[in-house]
Amino acid sequence: MMEEKYEEDTHAHVHRTRTLPSPHHASARPVNPTNLGRVMGDATGPASTKPAELDVPLSALGFEMEEVSPSRLTGRLVVTDTCCQPFKVLHGGVSALIAEGLASTGAHMASGYRRVAGMQPSINHFRSAATGDTVLVRAVPVHIGRFTQVWEVKLWKMDAPTQGEGPQIAEARVTLLCNLPVPDEMKSAGESLRKYSKL
């Protein structure tokens, strides 16, 4: 049972236009532009090269990570039968899995590769995405505190003519407990992420 007292740092709010953490912070690991893969909306960029090791469950569904940094993560998913509920549209649980996966990855980096744990995912579904559609996803921090973080994750159906964001299909807020101690046997848990999010 945890004995630590958790106090919120009210001075650590984040604006979406600000990069986190600061470049002078020891945990700052800006993403290498050569590893970005496709930027959302740019159909001319190379396909994502980030392997399944970044998130095994998401990769198993076909999700591709693209941008990976402490202040922004993006990716895409081509909707297949594996991702669908019986009416052949994207399963809401898959959208929630993507939201918590990206929020957790971002929070892990923003906390200096400390352990994080999802506390409360909340998701609203606005529209459906059918088999064959491509879903674009972006996750950004709303709040980075000493012991909690809140991330916003948006999902859009890709607009085929422009290859950019089309109708928004879902939006999530994920609250995470962060800066937890990392057990000795899990010290290497963040190594794959460090490899793909450093200069």
CSV table of C-alpha atoms in Angstrom, one decimal:
chain,number,residue,atom,x,y,z
A,1,MET,CA,0.0,0.0,0.0
A,2,MET,CA,1.3,3.4,-0.9
A,3,GLU,CA,2.2,5.7,2.0
A,4,GLU,CA,3.3,8.7,0.0
A,5,LYS,CA,1.3,11.9,0.3
A,6,TYR,CA,0.3,13.3,-3.1
A,7,GLU,CA,0.2,17.0,-3.5
A,8,GLU,CA,-0.6,18.7,-6.8
A,9,ASP,CA,1.8,21.2,-8.2
A,10,THR,CA,-0.4,24.0,-9.3
A,11,HIS,CA,2.4,25.8,-11.1
A,12,ALA,CA,3.0,23.1,-13.7
A,13,HIS,CA,0.1,23.7,-16.0
A,14,VAL,CA,0.9,23.4,-19.7
A,15,HIS,CA,-0.2,25.4,-22.7
A,16,ARG,CA,-0.6,23.4,-25.9
A,17,THR,CA,1.8,25.7,-27.7
A,18,ARG,CA,4.6,25.1,-25.2
A,19,THR,CA,7.1,22.2,-25.5
A,20,LEU,CA,7.4,20.0,-22.4
A,21,PRO,CA,9.7,19.5,-20.6
A,22,SER,CA,12.0,22.5,-21.2
A,23,PRO,CA,15.1,21.8,-23.4
A,24,HIS,CA,17.3,22.4,-20.4
A,25,HIS,CA,15.5,19.8,-18.3
A,26,ALA,CA,17.4,16.5,-17.9
A,27,SER,CA,14.5,14.4,-19.1
A,28,ALA,CA,13.9,16.4,-22.3
A,29,ARG,CA,14.2,14.1,-25.2
A,30,PRO,CA,13.0,15.9,-28.4
A,31,VAL,CA,12.1,13.6,-31.2
A,32,ASN,CA,14.5,13.0,-34.0
A,33,PRO,CA,13.0,14.5,-37.2
A,34,THR,CA,14.4,11.6,-39.2
A,35,ASN,CA,12.4,9.2,-37.1
A,36,LEU,CA,9.1,11.0,-37.3
A,37,GLY,CA,7.6,9.0,-40.1
A,38,ARG,CA,4.5,10.6,-41.7
A,39,VAL,CA,3.4,13.9,-40.3
A,40,MET,CA,-0.4,13.9,-40.0
A,41,GLY,CA,-1.9,15.2,-43.2
A,42,ASP,CA,1.3,14.6,-45.2
A,43,ALA,CA,0.8,11.7,-47.5
A,44,THR,CA,4.2,12.2,-49.1
A,45,GLY,CA,6.2,11.3,-46.0
A,46,PRO,CA,7.7,7.8,-45.4
A,47,ALA,CA,5.7,5.2,-43.5
A,48,SER,CA,6.2,5.0,-39.7
A,49,THR,CA,9.3,3.0,-38.9
A,50,LYS,CA,8.7,2.7,-35.1
A,51,PRO,CA,8.5,-1.0,-34.2
A,52,ALA,CA,5.9,-2.9,-32.1
A,53,GLU,CA,8.2,-2.5,-29.0
A,54,LEU,CA,6.7,1.0,-28.3
A,55,ASP,CA,3.3,-0.4,-27.6
A,56,VAL,CA,2.6,-4.1,-28.3
A,57,PRO,CA,-1.2,-4.1,-27.9
A,58,LEU,CA,-1.6,-1.1,-30.3
A,59,SER,CA,0.8,-2.5,-32.8
A,60,ALA,CA,-1.1,-5.8,-32.8
A,61,LEU,CA,-4.2,-3.9,-33.9
A,62,GLY,CA,-2.2,-2.2,-36.7
A,63,PHE,CA,-1.7,1.2,-35.1
A,64,GLU,CA,1.4,3.1,-36.3
A,65,MET,CA,3.2,5.6,-34.1
A,66,GLU,CA,4.5,8.6,-35.9
A,67,GLU,CA,5.5,11.6,-33.8
A,68,VAL,CA,6.8,10.7,-30.3
A,69,SER,CA,7.8,13.5,-27.9
A,70,PRO,CA,6.9,14.6,-24.3
A,71,SER,CA,4.6,17.3,-25.8
A,72,ARG,CA,2.9,15.6,-28.7
A,73,LEU,CA,2.3,12.1,-30.0
A,74,THR,CA,0.6,11.2,-33.3
A,75,GLY,CA,-0.3,8.1,-35.1
A,76,ARG,CA,-2.8,6.4,-37.4
A,77,LEU,CA,-4.8,3.2,-37.6
A,78,VAL,CA,-6.4,1.6,-40.7
A,79,VAL,CA,-9.7,0.1,-39.5
A,80,THR,CA,-9.8,-3.6,-40.1
A,81,ASP,CA,-12.3,-6.3,-39.0
A,82,THR,CA,-10.0,-6.9,-36.0
A,83,CYS,CA,-10.8,-3.4,-34.7
A,84,CYS,CA,-14.5,-3.5,-35.3
A,85,GLN,CA,-17.6,-4.4,-33.4
A,86,PRO,CA,-20.3,-6.5,-35.1
A,87,PHE,CA,-21.7,-3.6,-37.1
A,88,LYS,CA,-18.3,-3.2,-38.8
A,89,VAL,CA,-17.4,0.1,-37.3
A,90,LEU,CA,-14.4,0.9,-35.0
A,91,HIS,CA,-15.0,-0.5,-31.6
A,92,GLY,CA,-15.2,2.1,-28.9
A,93,GLY,CA,-12.8,0.1,-26.7
A,94,VAL,CA,-10.2,0.3,-29.4
A,95,SER,CA,-10.5,4.1,-29.4
A,96,ALA,CA,-10.1,4.1,-25.6
A,97,LEU,CA,-7.1,1.7,-25.8
A,98,ILE,CA,-5.4,4.1,-28.3
A,99,ALA,CA,-6.2,7.1,-26.1
A,100,GLU,CA,-4.7,5.6,-22.9
A,101,GLY,CA,-1.8,4.1,-24.8
A,102,LEU,CA,-0.7,7.4,-26.2
A,103,ALA,CA,-1.4,9.4,-23.0
A,104,SER,CA,0.6,6.9,-21.0
A,105,THR,CA,3.5,7.0,-23.5
A,106,GLY,CA,3.6,10.8,-23.4
A,107,ALA,CA,3.3,10.9,-19.6
A,108,HIS,CA,6.1,8.5,-19.2
A,109,MET,CA,8.4,10.7,-21.3
A,110,ALA,CA,7.2,14.0,-19.6
A,111,SER,CA,7.9,12.6,-16.2
A,112,GLY,CA,11.5,11.8,-17.1
A,113,TYR,CA,10.8,8.1,-17.8
A,114,ARG,CA,9.4,7.4,-14.4
A,115,ARG,CA,6.6,4.9,-14.0
A,116,VAL,CA,3.0,6.1,-14.7
A,117,ALA,CA,-0.4,4.6,-14.2
A,118,GLY,CA,-3.7,5.5,-15.8
A,119,MET,CA,-6.3,6.7,-13.1
A,120,GLN,CA,-9.2,7.9,-15.1
A,121,PRO,CA,-9.8,7.6,-18.9
A,122,SER,CA,-12.9,9.4,-20.2
A,123,ILE,CA,-13.9,9.3,-23.8
A,124,ASN,CA,-16.7,10.7,-26.0
A,125,HIS,CA,-17.6,9.1,-29.3
A,126,PHE,CA,-19.1,11.5,-31.9
A,127,ARG,CA,-19.0,9.6,-35.2
A,128,SER,CA,-18.1,6.2,-36.5
A,129,ALA,CA,-15.2,4.9,-38.6
A,130,ALA,CA,-15.9,1.9,-40.9
A,131,THR,CA,-13.7,-0.9,-42.1
A,132,GLY,CA,-11.1,0.6,-44.5
A,133,ASP,CA,-11.2,4.1,-43.0
A,134,THR,CA,-7.9,5.5,-41.7
A,135,VAL,CA,-8.1,7.1,-38.2
A,136,LEU,CA,-5.6,9.9,-37.3
A,137,VAL,CA,-4.8,10.4,-33.6
A,138,ARG,CA,-3.1,13.2,-31.7
A,139,ALA,CA,-2.3,13.3,-28.0
A,140,VAL,CA,-1.1,16.5,-26.1
A,141,PRO,CA,-0.7,17.3,-22.4
A,142,VAL,CA,-3.2,19.6,-20.8
A,143,HIS,CA,-1.6,19.5,-17.4
A,144,ILE,CA,1.8,18.2,-16.1
A,145,GLY,CA,1.9,18.2,-12.3
A,146,ARG,CA,4.3,16.6,-9.8
A,147,PHE,CA,2.1,13.6,-9.2
A,148,THR,CA,-0.6,13.7,-11.9
A,149,GLN,CA,-0.9,14.5,-15.6
A,150,VAL,CA,-3.9,15.0,-17.8
A,151,TRP,CA,-3.7,14.3,-21.5
A,152,GLU,CA,-6.1,15.2,-24.3
A,153,VAL,CA,-6.4,12.7,-27.2
A,154,LYS,CA,-8.4,13.4,-30.4
A,155,LEU,CA,-9.3,11.0,-33.1
A,156,TRP,CA,-10.3,12.0,-36.6
A,157,LYS,CA,-11.4,10.0,-39.7
A,158,MET,CA,-8.8,10.8,-42.4
A,159,ASP,CA,-10.1,13.0,-45.3
A,160,ALA,CA,-9.2,10.9,-48.4
A,161,PRO,CA,-8.7,13.8,-50.9
A,162,THR,CA,-6.4,15.8,-48.6
A,163,GLN,CA,-5.0,13.0,-46.5
A,164,GLY,CA,-5.5,15.3,-43.5
A,165,GLU,CA,-8.0,15.4,-40.6
A,166,GLY,CA,-11.6,14.9,-41.5
A,167,PRO,CA,-14.6,14.6,-39.2
A,168,GLN,CA,-13.6,14.1,-35.5
A,169,ILE,CA,-14.8,10.8,-34.3
A,170,ALA,CA,-13.8,10.8,-30.6
A,171,GLU,CA,-12.1,12.8,-27.9
A,172,ALA,CA,-10.6,11.6,-24.6
A,173,ARG,CA,-9.2,13.0,-21.4
A,174,VAL,CA,-6.8,10.6,-19.6
A,175,THR,CA,-5.7,11.4,-16.0
A,176,LEU,CA,-2.5,9.6,-14.9
A,177,LEU,CA,-0.7,9.1,-11.7
A,178,CYS,CA,3.0,9.8,-12.4
A,179,ASN,CA,6.5,9.9,-11.0
A,180,LEU,CA,6.0,6.5,-9.4
A,181,PRO,CA,9.1,4.5,-8.4
A,182,VAL,CA,10.3,2.1,-11.1
A,183,PRO,CA,10.9,-1.4,-9.7
A,184,ASP,CA,14.4,-2.8,-10.2
A,185,GLU,CA,13.2,-5.5,-12.6
A,186,MET,CA,11.5,-2.9,-14.8
A,187,LYS,CA,14.4,-0.4,-15.0
A,188,SER,CA,14.8,-1.0,-18.8
A,189,ALA,CA,11.0,-0.5,-19.5
A,190,GLY,CA,11.6,2.9,-21.1
A,191,GLU,CA,14.6,2.0,-23.2
A,192,SER,CA,12.7,1.5,-26.5
A,193,LEU,CA,10.9,4.8,-26.0
A,194,ARG,CA,14.2,6.6,-25.3
A,195,LYS,CA,15.6,5.2,-28.5
A,196,TYR,CA,12.9,6.7,-30.7
A,197,SER,CA,12.3,10.0,-28.9
A,198,LYS,CA,15.9,11.2,-28.5
A,199,LEU,CA,18.0,13.5,-30.8
